[in-house]
Short mmCIF file of C-alpha atoms and ligand atoms in Angstrom, two decimals:
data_model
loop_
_atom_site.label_atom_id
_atom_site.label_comp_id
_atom_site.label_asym_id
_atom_site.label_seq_id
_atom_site.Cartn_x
_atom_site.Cartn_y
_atom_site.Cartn_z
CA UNK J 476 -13.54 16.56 -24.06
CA UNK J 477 -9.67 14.60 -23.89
CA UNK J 478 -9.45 12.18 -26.75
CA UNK J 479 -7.05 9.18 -25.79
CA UNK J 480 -4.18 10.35 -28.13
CA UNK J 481 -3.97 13.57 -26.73
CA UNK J 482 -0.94 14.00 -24.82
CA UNK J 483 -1.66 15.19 -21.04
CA UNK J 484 0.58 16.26 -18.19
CA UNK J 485 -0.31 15.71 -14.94
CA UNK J 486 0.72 17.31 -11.65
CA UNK J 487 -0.09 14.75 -8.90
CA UNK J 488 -0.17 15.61 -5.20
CA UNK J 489 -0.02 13.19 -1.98
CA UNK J 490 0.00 14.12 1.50
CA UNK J 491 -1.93 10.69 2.87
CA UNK J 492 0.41 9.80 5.73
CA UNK J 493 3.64 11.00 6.39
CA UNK J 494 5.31 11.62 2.35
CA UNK J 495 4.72 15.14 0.96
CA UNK J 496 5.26 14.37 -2.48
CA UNK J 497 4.66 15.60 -5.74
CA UNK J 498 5.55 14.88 -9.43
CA UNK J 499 4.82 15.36 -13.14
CA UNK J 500 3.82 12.83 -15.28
CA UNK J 501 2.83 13.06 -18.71
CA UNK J 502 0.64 10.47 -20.45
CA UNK J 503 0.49 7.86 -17.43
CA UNK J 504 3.99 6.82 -18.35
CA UNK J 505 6.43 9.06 -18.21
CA UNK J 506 8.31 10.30 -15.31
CA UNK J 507 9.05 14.17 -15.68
CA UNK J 508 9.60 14.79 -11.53
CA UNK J 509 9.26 13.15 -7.94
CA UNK J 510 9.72 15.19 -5.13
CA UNK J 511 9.30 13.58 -1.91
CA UNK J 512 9.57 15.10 1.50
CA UNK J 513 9.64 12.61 3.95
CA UNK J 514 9.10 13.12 7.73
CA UNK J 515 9.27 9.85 8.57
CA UNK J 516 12.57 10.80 11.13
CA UNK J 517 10.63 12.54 13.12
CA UNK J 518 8.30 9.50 13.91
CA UNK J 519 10.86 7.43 14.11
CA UNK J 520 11.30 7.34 18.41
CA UNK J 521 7.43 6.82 18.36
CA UNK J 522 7.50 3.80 16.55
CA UNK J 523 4.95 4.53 14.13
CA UNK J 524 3.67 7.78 12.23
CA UNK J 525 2.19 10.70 14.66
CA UNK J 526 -0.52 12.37 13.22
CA UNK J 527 -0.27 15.66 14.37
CA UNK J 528 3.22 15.80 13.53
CA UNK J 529 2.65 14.30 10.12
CA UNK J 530 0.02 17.31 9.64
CA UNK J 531 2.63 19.68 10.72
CA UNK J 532 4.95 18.97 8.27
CA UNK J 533 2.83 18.85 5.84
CA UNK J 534 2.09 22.24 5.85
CA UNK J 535 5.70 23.43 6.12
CA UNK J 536 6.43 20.85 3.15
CA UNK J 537 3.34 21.62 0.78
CA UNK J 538 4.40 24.66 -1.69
CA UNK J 539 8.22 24.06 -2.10
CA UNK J 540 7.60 20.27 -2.71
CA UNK J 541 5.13 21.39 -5.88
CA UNK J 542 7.02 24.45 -7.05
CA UNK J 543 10.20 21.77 -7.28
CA UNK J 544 8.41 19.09 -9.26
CA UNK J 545 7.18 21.37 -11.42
CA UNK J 546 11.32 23.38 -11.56
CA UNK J 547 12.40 19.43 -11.90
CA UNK J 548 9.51 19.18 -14.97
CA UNK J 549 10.58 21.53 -16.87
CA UNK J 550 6.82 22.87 -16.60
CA UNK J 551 5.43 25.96 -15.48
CA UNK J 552 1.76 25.83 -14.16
CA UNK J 553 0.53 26.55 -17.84
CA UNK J 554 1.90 24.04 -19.34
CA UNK J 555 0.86 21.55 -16.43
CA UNK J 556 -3.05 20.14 -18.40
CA UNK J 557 -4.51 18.84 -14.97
CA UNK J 558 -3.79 18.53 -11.11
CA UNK J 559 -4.63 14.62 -9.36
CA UNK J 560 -4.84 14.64 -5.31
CA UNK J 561 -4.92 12.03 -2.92
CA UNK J 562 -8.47 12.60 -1.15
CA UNK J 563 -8.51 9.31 1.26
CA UNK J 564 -7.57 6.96 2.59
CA UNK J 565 -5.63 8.45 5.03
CA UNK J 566 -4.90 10.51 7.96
CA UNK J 567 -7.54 13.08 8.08
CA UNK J 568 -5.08 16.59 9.08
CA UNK J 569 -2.49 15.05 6.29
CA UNK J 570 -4.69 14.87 3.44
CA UNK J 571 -6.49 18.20 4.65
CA UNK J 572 -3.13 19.67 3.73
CA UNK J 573 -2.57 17.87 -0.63
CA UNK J 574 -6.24 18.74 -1.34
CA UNK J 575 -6.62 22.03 0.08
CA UNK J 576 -3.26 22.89 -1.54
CA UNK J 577 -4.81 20.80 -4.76
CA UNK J 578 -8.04 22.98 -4.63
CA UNK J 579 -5.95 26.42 -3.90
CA UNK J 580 -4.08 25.52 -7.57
CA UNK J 581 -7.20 24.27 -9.66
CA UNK J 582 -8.82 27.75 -8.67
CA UNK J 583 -5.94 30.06 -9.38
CA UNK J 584 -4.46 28.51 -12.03
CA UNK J 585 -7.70 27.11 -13.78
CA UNK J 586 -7.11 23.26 -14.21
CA UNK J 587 -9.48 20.65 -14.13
CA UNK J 588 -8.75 18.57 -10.40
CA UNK J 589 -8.96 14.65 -10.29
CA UNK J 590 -9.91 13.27 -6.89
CA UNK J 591 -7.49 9.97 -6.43
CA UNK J 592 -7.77 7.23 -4.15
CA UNK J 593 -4.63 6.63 -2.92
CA UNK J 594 -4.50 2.70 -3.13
CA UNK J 595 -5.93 2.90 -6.51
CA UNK J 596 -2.94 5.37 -6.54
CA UNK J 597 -0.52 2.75 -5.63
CA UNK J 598 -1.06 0.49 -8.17
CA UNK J 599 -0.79 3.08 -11.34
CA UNK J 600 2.89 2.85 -10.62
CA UNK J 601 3.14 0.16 -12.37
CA UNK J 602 1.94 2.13 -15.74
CA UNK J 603 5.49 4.32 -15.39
CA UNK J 604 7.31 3.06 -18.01
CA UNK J 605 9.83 6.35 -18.99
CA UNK J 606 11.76 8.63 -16.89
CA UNK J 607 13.10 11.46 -17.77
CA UNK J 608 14.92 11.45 -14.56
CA UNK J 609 18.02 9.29 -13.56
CA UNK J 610 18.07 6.54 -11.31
CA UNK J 611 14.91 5.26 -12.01
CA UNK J 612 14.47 1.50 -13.15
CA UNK J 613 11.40 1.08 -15.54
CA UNK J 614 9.08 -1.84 -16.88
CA UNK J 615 9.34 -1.96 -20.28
CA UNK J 616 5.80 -1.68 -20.98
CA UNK J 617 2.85 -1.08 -19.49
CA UNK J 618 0.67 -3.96 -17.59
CA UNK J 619 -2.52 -5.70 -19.69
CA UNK J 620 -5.98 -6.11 -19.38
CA UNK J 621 -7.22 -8.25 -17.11
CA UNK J 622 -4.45 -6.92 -14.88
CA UNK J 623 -4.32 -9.21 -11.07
CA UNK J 624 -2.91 -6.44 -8.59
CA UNK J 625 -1.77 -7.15 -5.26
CA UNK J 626 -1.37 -4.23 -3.54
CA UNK J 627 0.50 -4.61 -0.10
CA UNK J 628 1.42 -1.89 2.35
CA UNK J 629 1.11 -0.25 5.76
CA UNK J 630 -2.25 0.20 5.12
CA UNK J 631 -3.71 -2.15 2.53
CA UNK J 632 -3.35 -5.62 1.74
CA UNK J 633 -5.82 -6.45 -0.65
CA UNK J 634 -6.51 -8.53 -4.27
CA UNK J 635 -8.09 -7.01 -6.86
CA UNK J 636 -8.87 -7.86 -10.26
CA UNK J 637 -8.64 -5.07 -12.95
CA UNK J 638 -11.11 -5.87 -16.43
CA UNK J 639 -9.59 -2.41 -17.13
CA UNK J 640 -8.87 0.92 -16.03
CA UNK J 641 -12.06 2.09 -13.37
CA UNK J 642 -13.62 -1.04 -14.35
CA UNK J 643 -11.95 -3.67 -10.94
CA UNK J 644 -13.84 -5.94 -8.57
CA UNK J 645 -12.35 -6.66 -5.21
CA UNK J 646 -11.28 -10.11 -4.21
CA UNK J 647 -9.77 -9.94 -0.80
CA UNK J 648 -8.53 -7.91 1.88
CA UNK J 649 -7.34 -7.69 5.30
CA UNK J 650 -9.66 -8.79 7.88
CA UNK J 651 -7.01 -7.25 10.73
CA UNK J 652 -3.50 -5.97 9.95
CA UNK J 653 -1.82 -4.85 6.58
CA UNK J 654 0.89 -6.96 6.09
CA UNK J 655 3.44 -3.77 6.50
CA UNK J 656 1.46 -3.24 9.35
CA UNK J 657 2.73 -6.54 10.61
CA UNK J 658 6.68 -5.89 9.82
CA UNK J 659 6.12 -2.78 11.43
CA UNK J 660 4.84 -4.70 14.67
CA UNK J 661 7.51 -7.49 14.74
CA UNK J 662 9.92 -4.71 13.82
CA UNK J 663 9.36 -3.22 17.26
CA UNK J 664 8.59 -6.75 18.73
CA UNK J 665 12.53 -7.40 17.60
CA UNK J 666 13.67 -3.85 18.68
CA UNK J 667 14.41 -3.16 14.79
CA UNK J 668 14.35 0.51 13.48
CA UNK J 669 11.05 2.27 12.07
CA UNK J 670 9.83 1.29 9.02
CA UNK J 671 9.85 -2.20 10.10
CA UNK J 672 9.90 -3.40 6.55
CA UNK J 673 13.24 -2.76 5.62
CA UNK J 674 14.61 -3.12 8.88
CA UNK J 675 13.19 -6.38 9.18
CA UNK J 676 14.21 -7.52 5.83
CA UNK J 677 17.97 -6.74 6.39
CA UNK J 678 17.77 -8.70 9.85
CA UNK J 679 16.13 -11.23 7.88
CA UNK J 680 19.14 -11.30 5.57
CA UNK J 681 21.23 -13.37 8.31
CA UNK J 682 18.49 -15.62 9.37
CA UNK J 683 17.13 -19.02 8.64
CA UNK J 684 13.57 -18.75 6.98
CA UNK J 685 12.67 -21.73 8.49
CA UNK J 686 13.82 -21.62 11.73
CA UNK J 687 10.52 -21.59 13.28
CA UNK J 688 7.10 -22.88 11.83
CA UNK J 689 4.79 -19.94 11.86
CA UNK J 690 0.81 -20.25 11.48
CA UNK J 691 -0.58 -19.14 7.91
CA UNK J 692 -4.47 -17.87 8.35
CA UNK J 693 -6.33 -20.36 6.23
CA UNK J 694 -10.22 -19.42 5.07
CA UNK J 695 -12.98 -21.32 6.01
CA UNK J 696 -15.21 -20.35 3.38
CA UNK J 697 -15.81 -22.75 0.58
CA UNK J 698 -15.99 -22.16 -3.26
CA UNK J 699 -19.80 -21.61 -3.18
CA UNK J 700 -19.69 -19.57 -0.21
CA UNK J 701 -17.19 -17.28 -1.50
CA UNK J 702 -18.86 -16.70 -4.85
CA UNK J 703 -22.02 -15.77 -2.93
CA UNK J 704 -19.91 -13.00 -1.12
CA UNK J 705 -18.33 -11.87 -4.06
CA UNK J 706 -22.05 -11.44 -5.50
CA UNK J 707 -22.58 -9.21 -2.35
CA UNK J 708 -19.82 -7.72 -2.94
CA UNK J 709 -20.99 -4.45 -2.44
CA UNK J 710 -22.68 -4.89 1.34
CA UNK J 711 -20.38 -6.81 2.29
CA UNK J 712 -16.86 -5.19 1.47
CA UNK J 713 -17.55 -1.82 1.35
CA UNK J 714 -17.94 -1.29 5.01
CA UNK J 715 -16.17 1.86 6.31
CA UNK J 716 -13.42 0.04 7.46
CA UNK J 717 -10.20 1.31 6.57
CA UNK J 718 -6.36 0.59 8.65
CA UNK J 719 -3.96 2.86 7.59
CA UNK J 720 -0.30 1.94 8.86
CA UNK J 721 2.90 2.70 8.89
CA UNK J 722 2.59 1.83 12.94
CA UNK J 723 0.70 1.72 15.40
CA UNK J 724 0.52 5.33 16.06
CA UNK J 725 -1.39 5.95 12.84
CA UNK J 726 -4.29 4.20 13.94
CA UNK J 727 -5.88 7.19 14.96
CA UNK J 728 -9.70 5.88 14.02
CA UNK J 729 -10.68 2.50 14.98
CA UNK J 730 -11.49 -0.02 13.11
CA UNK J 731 -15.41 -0.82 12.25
CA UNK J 732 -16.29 -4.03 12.39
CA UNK J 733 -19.59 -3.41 10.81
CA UNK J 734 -19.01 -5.86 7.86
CA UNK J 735 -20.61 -9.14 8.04
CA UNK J 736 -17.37 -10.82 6.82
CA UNK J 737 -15.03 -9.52 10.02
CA UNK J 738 -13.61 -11.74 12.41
CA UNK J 739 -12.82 -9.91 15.90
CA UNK J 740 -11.17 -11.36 18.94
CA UNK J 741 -7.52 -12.58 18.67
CA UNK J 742 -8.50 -16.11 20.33
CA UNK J 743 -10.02 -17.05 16.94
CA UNK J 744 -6.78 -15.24 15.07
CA UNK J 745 -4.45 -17.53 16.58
CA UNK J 746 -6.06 -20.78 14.92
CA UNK J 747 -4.92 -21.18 11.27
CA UNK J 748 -8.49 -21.68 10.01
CA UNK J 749 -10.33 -18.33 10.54
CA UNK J 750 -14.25 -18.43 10.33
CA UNK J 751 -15.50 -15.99 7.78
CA UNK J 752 -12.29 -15.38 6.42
CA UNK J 753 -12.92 -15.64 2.46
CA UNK J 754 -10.96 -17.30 -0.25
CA UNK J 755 -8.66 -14.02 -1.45
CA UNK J 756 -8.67 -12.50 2.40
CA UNK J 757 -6.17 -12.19 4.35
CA UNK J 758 -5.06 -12.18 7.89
CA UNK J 759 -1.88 -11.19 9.62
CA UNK J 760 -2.44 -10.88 13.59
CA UNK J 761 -1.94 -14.18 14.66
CA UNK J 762 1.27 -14.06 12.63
CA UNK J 763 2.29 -11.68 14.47
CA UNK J 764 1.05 -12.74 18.16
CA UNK J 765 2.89 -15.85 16.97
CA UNK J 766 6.08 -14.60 16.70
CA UNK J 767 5.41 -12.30 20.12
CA UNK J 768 4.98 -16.08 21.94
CA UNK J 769 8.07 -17.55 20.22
CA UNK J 770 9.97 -14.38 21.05
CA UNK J 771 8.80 -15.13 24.78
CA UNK J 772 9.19 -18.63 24.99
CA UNK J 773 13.30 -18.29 23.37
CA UNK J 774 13.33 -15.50 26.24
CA UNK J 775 12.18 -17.95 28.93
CA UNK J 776 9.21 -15.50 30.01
CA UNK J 777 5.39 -15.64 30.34
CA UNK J 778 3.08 -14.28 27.58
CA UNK J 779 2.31 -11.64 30.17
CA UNK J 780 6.39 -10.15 29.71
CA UNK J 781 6.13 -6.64 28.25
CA UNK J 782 6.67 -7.32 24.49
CA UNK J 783 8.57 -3.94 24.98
CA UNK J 784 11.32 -5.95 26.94
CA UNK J 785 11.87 -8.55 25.01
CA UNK J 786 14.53 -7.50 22.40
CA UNK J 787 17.08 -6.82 25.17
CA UNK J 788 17.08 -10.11 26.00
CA UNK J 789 16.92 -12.11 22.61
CA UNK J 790 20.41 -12.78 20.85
CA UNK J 791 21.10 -11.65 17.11
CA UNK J 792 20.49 -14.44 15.86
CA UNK J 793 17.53 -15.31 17.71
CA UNK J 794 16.32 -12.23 16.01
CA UNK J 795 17.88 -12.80 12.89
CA UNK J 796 15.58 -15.88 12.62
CA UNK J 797 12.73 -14.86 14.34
CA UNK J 798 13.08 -11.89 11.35
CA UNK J 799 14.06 -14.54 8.60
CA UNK J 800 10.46 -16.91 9.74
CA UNK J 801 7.93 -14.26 9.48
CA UNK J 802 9.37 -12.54 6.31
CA UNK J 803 9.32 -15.95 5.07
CA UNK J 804 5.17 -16.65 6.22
CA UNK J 805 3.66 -13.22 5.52
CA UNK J 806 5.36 -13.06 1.86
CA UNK J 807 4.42 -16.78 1.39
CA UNK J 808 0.41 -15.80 2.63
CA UNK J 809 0.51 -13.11 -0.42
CA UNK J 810 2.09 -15.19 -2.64
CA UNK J 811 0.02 -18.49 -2.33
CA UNK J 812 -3.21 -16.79 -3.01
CA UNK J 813 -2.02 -14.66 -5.74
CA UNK J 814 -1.28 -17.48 -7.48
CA UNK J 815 -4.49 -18.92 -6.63
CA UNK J 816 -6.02 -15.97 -7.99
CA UNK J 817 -3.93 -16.23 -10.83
CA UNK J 818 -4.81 -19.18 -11.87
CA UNK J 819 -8.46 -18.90 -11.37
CA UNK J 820 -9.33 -15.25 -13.19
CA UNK J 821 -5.89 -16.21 -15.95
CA UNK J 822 -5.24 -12.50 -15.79
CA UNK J 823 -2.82 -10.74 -18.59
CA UNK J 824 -0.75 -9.30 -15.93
CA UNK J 825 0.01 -9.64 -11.94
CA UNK J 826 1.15 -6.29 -10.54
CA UNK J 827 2.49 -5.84 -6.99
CA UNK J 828 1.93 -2.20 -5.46
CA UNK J 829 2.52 -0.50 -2.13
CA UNK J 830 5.09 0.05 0.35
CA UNK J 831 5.65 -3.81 0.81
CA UNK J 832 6.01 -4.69 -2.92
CA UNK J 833 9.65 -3.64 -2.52
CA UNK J 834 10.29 -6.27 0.06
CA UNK J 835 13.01 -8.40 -2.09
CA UNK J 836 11.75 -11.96 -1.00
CA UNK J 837 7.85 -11.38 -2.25
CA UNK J 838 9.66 -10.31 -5.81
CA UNK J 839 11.66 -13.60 -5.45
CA UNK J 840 8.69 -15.87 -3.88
CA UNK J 841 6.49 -14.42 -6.68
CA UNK J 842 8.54 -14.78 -10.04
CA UNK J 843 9.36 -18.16 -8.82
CA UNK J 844 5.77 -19.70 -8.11
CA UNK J 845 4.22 -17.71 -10.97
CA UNK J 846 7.08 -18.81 -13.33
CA UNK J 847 7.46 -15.28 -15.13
CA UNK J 848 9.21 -12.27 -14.26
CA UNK J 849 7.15 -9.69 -13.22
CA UNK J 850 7.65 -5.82 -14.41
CA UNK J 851 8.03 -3.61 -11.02
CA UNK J 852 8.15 -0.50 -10.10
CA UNK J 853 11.40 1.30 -9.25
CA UNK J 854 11.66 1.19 -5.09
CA UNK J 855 10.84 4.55 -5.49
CA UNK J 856 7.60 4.48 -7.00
CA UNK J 857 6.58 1.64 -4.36
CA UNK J 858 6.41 3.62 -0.99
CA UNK J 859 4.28 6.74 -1.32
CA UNK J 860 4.94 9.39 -3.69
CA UNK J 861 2.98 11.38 -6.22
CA UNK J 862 3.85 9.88 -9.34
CA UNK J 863 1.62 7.14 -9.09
CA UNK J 864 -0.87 9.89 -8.50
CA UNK J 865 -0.51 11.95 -11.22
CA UNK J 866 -0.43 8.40 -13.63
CA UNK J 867 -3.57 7.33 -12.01
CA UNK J 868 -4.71 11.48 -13.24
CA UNK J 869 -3.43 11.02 -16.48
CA UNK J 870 -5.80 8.07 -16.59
CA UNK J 871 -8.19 9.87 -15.40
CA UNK J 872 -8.27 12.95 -17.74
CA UNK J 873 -7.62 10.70 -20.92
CA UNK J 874 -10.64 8.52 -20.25
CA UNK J 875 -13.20 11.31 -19.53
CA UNK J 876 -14.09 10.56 -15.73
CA UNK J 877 -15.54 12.81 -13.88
CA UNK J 878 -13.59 15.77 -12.50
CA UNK J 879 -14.05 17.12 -8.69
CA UNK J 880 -15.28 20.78 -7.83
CA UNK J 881 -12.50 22.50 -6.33
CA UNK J 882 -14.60 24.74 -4.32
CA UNK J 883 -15.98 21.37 -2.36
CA UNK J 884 -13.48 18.42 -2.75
CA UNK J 885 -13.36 17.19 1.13
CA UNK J 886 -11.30 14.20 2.29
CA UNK J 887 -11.97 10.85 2.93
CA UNK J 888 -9.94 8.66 5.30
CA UNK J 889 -11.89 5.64 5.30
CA UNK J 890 -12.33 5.25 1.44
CA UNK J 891 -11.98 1.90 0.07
CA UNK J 892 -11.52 0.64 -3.39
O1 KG4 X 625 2.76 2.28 0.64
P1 KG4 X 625 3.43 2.78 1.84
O2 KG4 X 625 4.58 3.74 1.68
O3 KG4 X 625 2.42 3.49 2.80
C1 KG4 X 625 1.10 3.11 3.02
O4 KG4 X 625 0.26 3.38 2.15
O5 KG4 X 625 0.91 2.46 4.07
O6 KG4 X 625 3.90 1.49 2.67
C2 KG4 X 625 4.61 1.57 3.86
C3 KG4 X 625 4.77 0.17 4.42
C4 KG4 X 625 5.36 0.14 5.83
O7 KG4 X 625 4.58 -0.72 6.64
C5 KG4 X 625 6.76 -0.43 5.60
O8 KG4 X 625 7.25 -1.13 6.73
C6 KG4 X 625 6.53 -1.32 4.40
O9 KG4 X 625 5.63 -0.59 3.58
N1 KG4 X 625 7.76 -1.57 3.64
C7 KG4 X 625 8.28 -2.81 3.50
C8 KG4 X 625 9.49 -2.65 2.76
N2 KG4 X 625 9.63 -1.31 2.48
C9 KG4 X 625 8.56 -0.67 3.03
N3 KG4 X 625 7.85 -4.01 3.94
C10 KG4 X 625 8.61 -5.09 3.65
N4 KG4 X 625 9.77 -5.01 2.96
C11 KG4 X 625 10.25 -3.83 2.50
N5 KG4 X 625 11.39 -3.79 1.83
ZN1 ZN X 626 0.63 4.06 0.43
#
């Protein structure tokens, strides 16, 4: 058994969507490697990620992405104390590729393996606090207990309150898109490069935030009601539901809409009060069908135009603002009920996590509501990688949870937090 002042170094593997990436961290803090083979160019003419593809290169990617985070470690497989792998959520060929490669190691080289949720994942990058590597910006020190994470990516967009490490309760979560999901969509919408979230942050750059008024999903739940689904917490949020993003493409299972709390059928989405949607939820589709029908109406065209077609016809500065008004409306959505979560649980930290938390205006929007500055995560450590990973296995090892057989570790794509 680990005691918690034992020093550990973890080799942590991810392989969830379209990153093969791999890294060394020792202790949950520091840094020692981050490789990360992206094939995000090759998805780029689709729009969104391909699975197959994303599979593909994978499994060209797997071996010389470990072998050169452990070269850039410094470690050699003995000296390496444990090996973390994203098992879900995810696309199913991708993560076949980290955890058989994950299970292949354990069993040669004799390690214990950690199973790791990659959204969990996400938000242990904000427990990086050293790099031995260059060109990494650090927090200073590590987040407190009760830690407020918002975690916000292609996938995810969810609240979720940490007592302490493996000990959370979720608040809220999507009840449609992921807010990357979203920039992805208007990204296309606007005819803006894949990822849409840096493409339409930099369009948003020469916009005016408040061109047009866009619709922010409000709940219809009330205090009591909410508390009651918090108390069935379990039923009610843990349905298999999972959206994994980075486009549309990567939407390869559908969506269940077994949970009691879903709200189906985009008539309902476009009304800013959405039945069933709880206090910490959120809600992004009529955001974006909202900017689809301003798009339309600055074009002069029906709502039946291809949405396809549309860009050619908008100016730059149409787009600019059309960019500038949603950036503006999905950060503020995040933002206003972090704070109301904030100021209802008085956590000891807020952490942001995921893809999205490097958007520039959420940092801004946040800091400035909350009134403190917030310790992020390098960019780096935001998108997917496997340093957050291997933290979240360093975690793992030092507080004794349970370790996965490496002769039967099988994915999960829909896995939830
Ligand atoms: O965490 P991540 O790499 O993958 C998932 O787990 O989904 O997040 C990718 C998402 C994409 O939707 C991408 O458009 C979005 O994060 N993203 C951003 C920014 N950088 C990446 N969204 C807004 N602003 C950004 N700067
Ligand atoms: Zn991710």
């Amino acid at each position: 058994m680990w005691c918690e002042t034992y020093v550990v170094k973890v080799l942590g593997i991810e392989t969830s969507c379209d990153e093969t990436a791999a890294a060394v961290v020792e202790d949950g803090k520091k840094l020692l490697s981050n490789v990360v083979a992206s094939s995000m160019d090759l998805h780029a003419k689709y729009g969104g990620v391909v699975p197959e593809i994303a599979a593909r290169s994978h499994i060209e990617a797997i071996n010389p992405v470990i072998e050169q985070a452990l070269t850039e470690a410094n470690c050699t497989w003995d000296s390496i104390d444990a090996i973390a792998v994203t098992y879900g959520a995810g696309l199913g060929g991708s993560l076949l590729v980290g955890v058989l490669a994950a299970r292949t190691a354990a069993i040669i080289h004799n390690k214990p393996l950690y199973a790791c949720n990659h959204v969990e994942g996400h938000v242990y990058a904000s427990f990086l606090t050293e790099a031995f590597l260059s060109g990494y910006e650090m927090p200073n020190k590590a987040p407190g207990f009760p830690m407020l994470a918002l975690i916000v990516s292609g996938g995810h967009s969810q609240l979720v309150l940490f007592k302490n490490h493996f000990d959370y309760k979720l608040l809220g979560r999507t009840n449609d898109d992921a807010i990357g999901e979203a920039f992805d969509k208007v990204a296309k919408i606007l005819g803006l490069p894949y990822p849409g979230g840096p493409s339409v942050s930099k369009a948003a750059i020469e916009g005016y935030p408040t061109k047009y008024k866009f619709p922010k999903a409000r709940s219809t739940l009330n205090q009591g009601s909410y508390v009651s689904a918090l108390r069935g917490a379990s039923d009610v949020r843990t349905a298999p539901h999972m959206r994994y993003g980075k486009g549309a493409q990567k939407h390869a299972t559908k969506k269940s809409a077994t949970s009691a709390n879903r709200v189906t059928g985009s008539a309902r989405q476009q009304v800013g009060a959405i039945r069933g949607l709880g206090k910490y939820d959120f809600s992004f589709s009529g955001l974006k069908t909202a900017v689809l029908r301003t798009a339309q109406k600055e074009c002069g065209v029906t709502h039946d135009f291809p949405s396809f077609e549309l860009y050619g016809r908008l100016s730059e500065a149409q787009k600019a603002n059309l960019a500038a008004s949603f950036q503006h409306t999905a950060i503020e959505t995040v933002v206003d009920k972090t704070v109301e979560a904030y100021e209802e649980f008085a956590p000891k930290s807020v952490v942001i996590a995921g893809g999205v938390a490097a958007n520039r205006e959420l940092r801004q929007q946040l800091s400035d509501r909350l009134g403190f500055d917030i310790p992020y995560p390098d960019h780096k450590l935001c998108t997917d990688n496997g340093a957050m990973i291997a933290s979240l296995g360093c975690f793992k090892m030092k507080k004794n949870q349970q370790t996965a057989d490496p002769y039967t570790l099988d994915i999960s794509p829909n896995l939830t937090m």
